[in-house]
Every structure is written in structure tokens, then in C-alpha cells.
Amino acid sequence: MAIRSNIRNVAIVAHVDHGKTTLVNAMLQQSNVFSEREEVPDRVMDSGDIEREKGITILAKNTAIDYNGPAAAELGEKDGIIINVVDTPGHADFGGEVERGISMVDGVVLLVDASEGPLPQTRFVLRKALEAKLPVILAINKTDRPDARISEVVSEATDLLLGLAQDVVEEGIELDLDSLLDLPVIYCAAKAGRASVNQPADGDVPDNDNLEPLFEMIVKNIPAPHYNEDAPLQAHVTNIDASDYLGRLGLVRIYSGELVKGKQYGLSRTDGTIQNFKLTEILRTDGLDRVPAETAGPGDIVAIAGVNDIMIGETIVDPSDPQPLPLIHVDEPAISMTFGTNDSPLAGTEGKDHKLTARMLKDRLDKELIGNVSIQVHDTDRPDVWEVRGRGELALAVLAEEMRREGFELTVGRPQVVTKKEDGKTLEPFEHSTIDVPEEYMGAVTQLMAARKGRMDSMTNHGSGWVRMEFTVPSRGLIGFRTQLLSSTRGTGIASSISAGYDQWAGEIVVRQNGSMVADRQGKASPYAMQKLQARGNFFVQPQSPVYEGQVVGVTGKPGDLDINITLEKHMTNMRSATADVLETLTPPIQMSLEESLDFANDDECVEVTPESIRVRKIILSRDAWYKWHAQQRRQSKQGQ
């Protein structure tokens, strides 16, 4: 086997908010990717607007670092070593991006927070790395946190690694368990741009003032790409991008053979057919830019142009000897939402050039399937509504938010779980949930979880005033849970979860105790009516904003829906004017984001999403028709009992 000793392909993986993108930022800065006068933004790899707003990575992205340090000189690489770094998401809902990123690399840097330790997504990404037989470097980040507990976290991460390795071996995958015992560990403070192999005291920064030890550890512990010189071309398509000049681009990892610009190659499609094409462009990654190249060889990660409908998972092959690689495996989705056209009375009234039609909506969902391997789109019994399935509600909410910003108007249904039938029994997805809260809120969180059919697996008190509780809970029980957790813990609770497979249906879960205030007619919200009604609950709408029959305009303090006339005006008298309402006495309305609206909506409600507005509404807008439907549902429920 031949070796490309001047290349290293590595993925940075971790739980959400443990500092992956910040570490990549520091690596880019210290490798002179940016000029001295260039202003470098925080988390430069998080290029999307939603990523910057939420502070999380959504899409896996790659960059290339030209390393010329002492470790390169020791290996005799005078021209330096190219380190291709893949920055992956840390949220479980975007696990498909992690699986795709891991398929491109030869090793991973597992980042773990020095205080929080391993969390559910840490388990997920580490298991995926072990299943792919990739070497692991453990990086303990944020050692300068005041509540850091470095030695304990190293021990927890090592125990997790060995436990997962044993599980993987029992599933029939061969691993070198002895090599895992000699786990390389490095200590980082990514924000300060420091790393060291020497363990600092809890709360201190590493004793080295740069990231050179991290670069050296990557060069020495991540194997260089191996390839067979006699093997035919194999280049796996792992991502999709687009260029204004070149059209669709395929991001490929080359395993054997060579790509040459202008030559003819074959594309092994997902259905097994081979399509011949001419390679019109090769683009290498240089820092954050892509630069044209004439050739690319084994181990390279490059973007290629030439096929307008190239898809993730396909393989570029030699037409005379096609040997395609296996398709990228992605775990099945567990959550679904319905995406449909906006059929409310206010559809198309809020702005020009809004995208309203079913054809536009379906084209956009089909486009999402090209670059997002984690979702599925299924037809329903209505021609203008589709069921979209994904890993979690956040991933689907991000898709709806992206479509809203692109000018689409649509209705999005409440998140539902994807069930299975086995031996006549209904199975539903469960999740392992980890919750960190101050000690005084432990009882409140336990009550919340009990109502959602959660079962406590363990509870740990590190002596810092915080308690970590781990539950196994139906995925249904976590829909809308985050909002209630923040309310019950005054904003201090931290929750994260990962799939725990399928189990028997857990029974009915009552998620929301409060009812909806529903407008019974179309018009404008009247300050006078809102003053009279505000004792019954809290409003979602501003005075004088348009409302329609079936729109949820507020939340009541009691269960059950309340039909209200929010458009009632004060009649003129000879004593005072109808416009003399005192607006200052109105309680400010609740402003809900798209995710909060989806969490709030009941099973008979959906969310109207437009570029300007987000409204919760009944699926059946006519109140008379809704009452008939509701009575029918109650009769069917009694008959079922």
C-alpha cells in the first residue's frame, strides 16, 4: 500500500457548544490563513445566518490548513503537510452531517468540555468513529472554566470510549482494544488559542501559548491516506455545493486513482447505473477559499464540476473498470412534520413575490433532499401537503425557517413521532436525555419528566451546586420540553438527548395544560376587546394586527379552547370617543419564535409561516366545522375505550 504522507484528513467532533468551531477558528488563525490586517470574525466556519444567530453548527464544512511546523520537518515534508479539517455539528438533530463528515476522514479529534464532560452527542459521534474504525484523539477543551474538573472528565471520556468499543466489538466489528487504552489526550483553551499535552490545574489555561502541540498530535496520530497504486479510480461524493459560474459542485474524497481536469469519467448513481461525464473543473480547498487545480490524487478532498445532478453517496469511477463505494448510511428519522401550502385568509397579503404555490413548495423540498441526507419527504392524501421526516424537531424547524427567509409561505404541522409496527405492537422512538440543573430545581425537573413518561436512569451530584440527571423518555415527551424546562428552572436548565432506539408505546402524554384563545371572526385586533379579555389569558397578537377565524391569538390559564371576539370595537357615545382606549394598560403580547410556536401547537393546530409573520392557527379554521370534528373525535375515543 502506498501512502500520501503530506496529507491528514481529520474531523472535529463533539457535543453542541463544546467549542469545535472556536477551535477550528484558532487553528486557521495560527496557520496564517488570514492576513495580519484582516478582521477575523468569531466562528468563521459558521457561515450561515441561522448558524450565527443560534450559535450552533448546522452543516458540516471542510477547510484546509497548510501546516509547516516542527512535526512536518521531522517527517521530511519540507513543503508542509495539508491538514483537511471537517467541522461537524454538535446537535443530535444534525447527526446526518456528522455521519457524512466522518465518511471523509481518517481520524477524529473528540472535543469534550472540561466541566460538562461527555454528553449524549459525545456518545453518538464517538460510536460512529469507532464503527468506522477511526483513531481518536481526546481533546479536553475549556480548561480555564472556573468549574473545570479535568481529571474526572478524562476518566469519564476514557470509560465511555472503552464501553462503546466493547459494544461495537460485540456487534461483530473488529477493533484493536489495546490501542484504545493508549488514548492520546491534549488539553485546550480554544478561545485563547492554547493547547498542551501537560494537564493544567482546574481553571487554568494550558502551559503552552499556541496550538502547536495539537497540530503535532494530529500529524503523529492521524494516519496518512493509504491507497493501492493499481486500484481503479474511486472518489466518494460526500457533500453538495453550488457555484454561480460552475453550477452544482460535488465535494469528493478520493480513495484511489487520480482525477484530471478535462478527462472523461463515470458516475455510479444511487440506482447502480453508470453515467459518463467530462470533468470540467477541480477545486482544491486553501484555507476558506477554493482554488482551481489540474489534478487530484488519493487522500485529497476536492470539489468537482461536470454533473448537474450529482448526489451525495454516489461514486466517481473509471468507466472501463467501475468499482463504486457503498452508499453513506444514515440513521432513520424519528420525527415528522407536515409542510403544506398556506391556505389562511391572509395568504399572499403581506408582501410581493412570496412563494405560495404547491409546485414551488414541492420543488424546494426536493432541492433539500439533494444536500440533506437526514430527511425524507413523503406524499400525503392531500396534493398540497407533504410529510417531512428528520432526526429531530430542531432540524425540521431550521428547514422551515430557511424556507421562510427565502420567501415561502407555508403551514407547518406540530412535530409527531415516526412509529413502527412489530408483531402487532406499536413501537415509538425513545431518547436518552441528560439534564443539568441547579440542585434547587431537581424536584421540578423530576416532576416534568414523570408527566412525560420519563424514567430516571441515574443522578450525579459533582458537589458544585449542580445536579446531572439522566432519563430514558419517549421522543414525544421531549417535544416542547425545552421551553417548560427553562420556565421551571428560571432559564438555568441545560438539556440534551440522543436516540435510544424504539420501544413499546408509552401511552398518552399530556404536554400542555393551558388552552388556546381562538378568534371567532376575521378583522383587526381591537385594543378595547383585548383590554376586556386580558384577564382570561395572555395574547400573541399586537393591537390593530389582522386576525382571522380559527387563528390562535392567545393562551388561557385553563385547559380547553376559548372562542373570543378580539375584534370588538367600543361603540360611539356622546360622552367620549371610540378611540380613547388606554393602550398603556395592555399587557405586552408574548412573542414566540418558530420553534416555540411549533412546541406550543396542539395536535389540532399548525403554524402559519410567512416571511413577515409566524402565527399559530387551527388546522380546521371554521369554528362550526372544528366543533363537529372535535365531537366526532370524542365519540371515536369513547368507542375505542
Short mmCIF file of C-alpha atoms in Angstrom, two decimals, residues 165-384:
data_model
loop_
_atom_site.label_atom_id
_atom_site.label_comp_id
_atom_site.label_asym_id
_atom_site.label_seq_id
_atom_site.Cartn_x
_atom_site.Cartn_y
_atom_site.Cartn_z
CA ALA A 165 -15.69 -0.07 21.95
CA GLN A 166 -16.91 -3.19 23.77
CA ASP A 167 -20.43 -2.66 22.37
CA VAL A 168 -19.06 -2.25 18.85
CA VAL A 169 -16.94 -5.41 19.17
CA GLU A 170 -19.99 -7.38 20.36
CA GLU A 171 -21.78 -6.27 17.18
CA GLY A 172 -19.11 -8.01 15.10
CA ILE A 173 -16.81 -5.09 14.24
CA GLU A 174 -13.14 -5.87 14.92
CA LEU A 175 -11.26 -3.24 16.93
CA ASP A 176 -7.79 -3.10 18.45
CA LEU A 177 -8.84 -2.61 22.08
CA ASP A 178 -5.21 -2.43 23.27
CA SER A 179 -4.56 0.65 21.14
CA LEU A 180 -7.63 2.32 22.62
CA LEU A 181 -6.12 2.02 26.10
CA ASP A 182 -3.27 4.26 24.93
CA LEU A 183 -5.62 7.15 24.11
CA PRO A 184 -3.74 10.38 23.21
CA VAL A 185 -5.03 13.29 25.32
CA ILE A 186 -4.45 17.01 24.80
CA TYR A 187 -5.69 19.95 26.87
CA CYS A 188 -7.03 23.06 25.14
CA ALA A 189 -8.43 26.51 25.72
CA ALA A 190 -9.72 27.11 22.19
CA LYS A 191 -10.83 30.68 22.82
CA ALA A 192 -7.32 31.59 24.00
CA GLY A 193 -5.72 29.56 21.17
CA ARG A 194 -3.66 27.39 23.54
CA ALA A 195 -3.04 23.66 23.78
CA SER A 196 -0.67 21.41 25.71
CA VAL A 197 -0.04 17.73 26.41
CA ASN A 198 0.54 18.67 30.07
CA GLN A 199 -2.59 18.68 32.21
CA PRO A 200 -3.18 22.15 33.74
CA ALA A 201 -4.77 22.76 37.11
CA ASP A 202 -8.55 23.05 37.11
CA GLY A 203 -9.47 26.52 35.89
CA ASP A 204 -6.07 27.29 34.35
CA VAL A 205 -5.12 27.71 30.70
CA PRO A 206 -2.61 25.22 29.20
CA ASP A 207 1.08 25.99 29.79
CA ASN A 208 1.76 26.41 26.04
CA ASP A 209 0.84 29.69 24.30
CA ASN A 210 -0.21 28.25 20.92
CA LEU A 211 -1.82 25.20 19.25
CA GLU A 212 1.43 23.62 18.03
CA PRO A 213 1.00 20.53 20.32
CA LEU A 214 -2.43 19.91 18.77
CA PHE A 215 -1.03 20.10 15.23
CA GLU A 216 1.78 17.73 16.20
CA MET A 217 -0.65 15.27 17.76
CA ILE A 218 -2.82 15.28 14.63
CA VAL A 219 0.19 14.71 12.37
CA LYS A 220 1.55 11.86 14.52
CA ASN A 221 -1.71 10.09 15.49
CA ILE A 222 -3.98 10.54 12.46
CA PRO A 223 -2.74 8.15 9.74
CA ALA A 224 -1.86 9.48 6.32
CA PRO A 225 -4.14 8.25 3.49
CA HIS A 226 -3.29 4.76 2.23
CA TYR A 227 -4.11 3.61 -1.28
CA ASN A 228 -3.43 0.84 -3.77
CA GLU A 229 -1.46 2.15 -6.75
CA ASP A 230 -3.01 -0.46 -9.04
CA ALA A 231 -6.62 0.14 -7.94
CA PRO A 232 -9.03 1.96 -10.30
CA LEU A 233 -10.47 5.37 -9.55
CA GLN A 234 -12.78 5.64 -6.52
CA ALA A 235 -13.93 9.12 -5.39
CA HIS A 236 -16.86 9.29 -2.96
CA VAL A 237 -19.31 12.23 -3.16
CA THR A 238 -19.85 13.37 0.44
CA ASN A 239 -21.37 16.83 0.06
CA ILE A 240 -23.04 19.14 -2.44
CA ASP A 241 -22.36 22.83 -3.07
CA ALA A 242 -23.13 25.31 -5.83
CA SER A 243 -21.24 27.97 -7.80
CA ASP A 244 -22.68 30.88 -9.77
CA TYR A 245 -20.29 30.05 -12.62
CA LEU A 246 -19.92 26.27 -12.49
CA GLY A 247 -23.35 25.11 -11.32
CA ARG A 248 -23.62 22.24 -8.89
CA LEU A 249 -20.40 21.08 -7.25
CA GLY A 250 -19.72 17.70 -5.71
CA LEU A 251 -17.34 17.52 -2.73
CA VAL A 252 -15.42 14.24 -3.09
CA ARG A 253 -12.87 12.26 -1.11
CA ILE A 254 -10.54 10.33 -3.43
CA TYR A 255 -9.65 6.84 -2.16
CA SER A 256 -7.68 5.58 -5.16
CA GLY A 257 -6.77 6.68 -8.67
CA GLU A 258 -6.42 10.23 -9.94
CA LEU A 259 -8.79 12.92 -11.22
CA VAL A 260 -7.57 15.01 -14.16
CA LYS A 261 -9.38 18.10 -15.37
CA GLY A 262 -10.94 17.67 -18.82
CA LYS A 263 -10.96 13.84 -18.84
CA GLN A 264 -14.00 11.55 -19.11
CA TYR A 265 -15.15 9.63 -16.00
CA GLY A 266 -18.12 7.58 -14.87
CA LEU A 267 -20.56 8.48 -12.09
CA SER A 268 -22.03 5.46 -10.30
CA ARG A 269 -25.57 6.59 -9.40
CA THR A 270 -27.56 5.57 -6.35
CA ASP A 271 -29.58 3.16 -8.52
CA GLY A 272 -26.44 1.34 -9.72
CA THR A 273 -26.27 2.82 -13.24
CA ILE A 274 -23.10 4.45 -14.63
CA GLN A 275 -23.30 7.91 -16.24
CA ASN A 276 -20.32 9.15 -18.24
CA PHE A 277 -19.34 12.80 -17.90
CA LYS A 278 -16.48 15.20 -18.60
CA LEU A 279 -14.74 16.67 -15.54
CA THR A 280 -14.84 20.41 -16.24
CA GLU A 281 -13.22 21.75 -13.05
CA ILE A 282 -11.31 20.65 -9.95
CA LEU A 283 -11.24 22.99 -6.95
CA ARG A 284 -8.87 22.47 -4.03
CA THR A 285 -9.56 24.00 -0.62
CA ASP A 286 -6.98 26.55 0.53
CA GLY A 287 -7.98 27.93 3.92
CA LEU A 288 -11.51 29.21 3.36
CA ASP A 289 -11.16 29.60 -0.41
CA ARG A 290 -11.37 27.18 -3.32
CA VAL A 291 -8.66 27.41 -5.96
CA PRO A 292 -8.57 25.68 -9.39
CA ALA A 293 -6.34 22.64 -9.82
CA GLU A 294 -5.42 20.40 -12.75
CA THR A 295 -5.24 17.09 -10.86
CA ALA A 296 -6.18 15.49 -7.54
CA GLY A 297 -4.96 12.19 -6.09
CA PRO A 298 -5.64 9.69 -3.28
CA GLY A 299 -6.45 11.30 0.05
CA ASP A 300 -7.42 14.65 -1.47
CA ILE A 301 -10.76 16.27 -0.61
CA VAL A 302 -11.76 18.43 -3.59
CA ALA A 303 -14.82 19.95 -5.24
CA ILE A 304 -15.56 18.90 -8.81
CA ALA A 305 -17.87 20.22 -11.55
CA GLY A 306 -19.28 18.50 -14.61
CA VAL A 307 -22.51 16.78 -13.48
CA ASN A 308 -25.54 18.99 -12.85
CA ASP A 309 -27.46 16.35 -10.89
CA ILE A 310 -24.65 14.78 -8.83
CA MET A 311 -25.92 13.38 -5.49
CA ILE A 312 -24.42 12.60 -2.08
CA GLY A 313 -23.31 8.97 -1.73
CA GLU A 314 -22.50 8.46 -5.42
CA THR A 315 -19.01 7.40 -6.59
CA ILE A 316 -16.85 8.75 -9.42
CA VAL A 317 -15.31 5.70 -11.10
CA ASP A 318 -13.20 4.63 -14.06
CA PRO A 319 -15.73 3.84 -16.85
CA SER A 320 -13.61 0.89 -18.01
CA ASP A 321 -13.45 -0.67 -14.51
CA PRO A 322 -16.23 0.77 -12.30
CA GLN A 323 -15.95 -0.20 -8.63
CA PRO A 324 -18.41 2.01 -6.68
CA LEU A 325 -18.15 2.50 -2.93
CA PRO A 326 -21.07 1.72 -0.57
CA LEU A 327 -23.69 4.44 -0.11
CA ILE A 328 -23.39 6.59 3.03
CA HIS A 329 -25.54 5.04 5.78
CA VAL A 330 -27.64 7.47 7.80
CA ASP A 331 -29.80 6.55 10.80
CA GLU A 332 -33.55 6.57 10.18
CA PRO A 333 -35.54 9.73 11.06
CA ALA A 334 -37.68 9.71 14.21
CA ILE A 335 -39.69 12.97 13.99
CA SER A 336 -42.06 14.16 11.25
CA MET A 337 -43.86 17.40 10.42
CA THR A 338 -46.30 18.24 7.66
CA PHE A 339 -45.31 21.02 5.25
CA GLY A 340 -48.19 22.43 3.21
CA THR A 341 -49.30 25.50 1.30
CA ASN A 342 -50.63 28.46 3.26
CA ASP A 343 -54.43 28.39 2.99
CA SER A 344 -55.23 31.05 5.59
CA PRO A 345 -57.28 34.18 4.68
CA LEU A 346 -54.09 36.26 4.96
CA ALA A 347 -52.10 34.17 2.45
CA GLY A 348 -50.24 36.39 -0.02
CA THR A 349 -51.39 39.66 1.59
CA GLU A 350 -48.19 40.62 3.44
CA GLY A 351 -45.75 41.24 0.62
CA LYS A 352 -44.87 40.85 -3.02
CA ASP A 353 -43.04 37.95 -4.66
CA HIS A 354 -43.95 35.46 -1.93
CA LYS A 355 -43.76 31.80 -3.00
CA LEU A 356 -47.22 30.38 -2.41
CA THR A 357 -47.96 27.51 -4.77
CA ALA A 358 -47.74 23.77 -4.09
CA ARG A 359 -45.36 23.33 -7.03
CA MET A 360 -42.88 25.85 -5.60
CA LEU A 361 -43.07 24.19 -2.18
CA LYS A 362 -42.51 20.69 -3.58
CA ASP A 363 -39.58 21.89 -5.73
CA ARG A 364 -37.96 23.40 -2.63
CA LEU A 365 -38.40 20.20 -0.60
CA ASP A 366 -36.96 18.14 -3.46
CA LYS A 367 -33.99 20.52 -3.58
CA GLU A 368 -33.43 19.98 0.16
CA LEU A 369 -33.24 16.21 -0.41
CA ILE A 370 -30.21 16.71 -2.67
CA GLY A 371 -27.92 18.09 0.02
CA ASN A 372 -29.55 16.87 3.24
CA VAL A 373 -29.13 13.13 3.72
CA SER A 374 -31.00 13.14 7.05
CA ILE A 375 -34.50 13.99 5.84
CA GLN A 376 -37.19 12.19 3.88
CA VAL A 377 -40.21 13.65 2.06
CA HIS A 378 -43.37 11.54 1.74
CA ASP A 379 -46.65 12.24 -0.04
CA THR A 380 -49.90 12.52 1.95
CA ASP A 381 -53.56 12.15 0.98
CA ARG A 382 -53.58 15.85 0.04
CA PRO A 383 -51.79 17.11 -3.09
CA ASP A 384 -50.60 20.32 -1.39
#
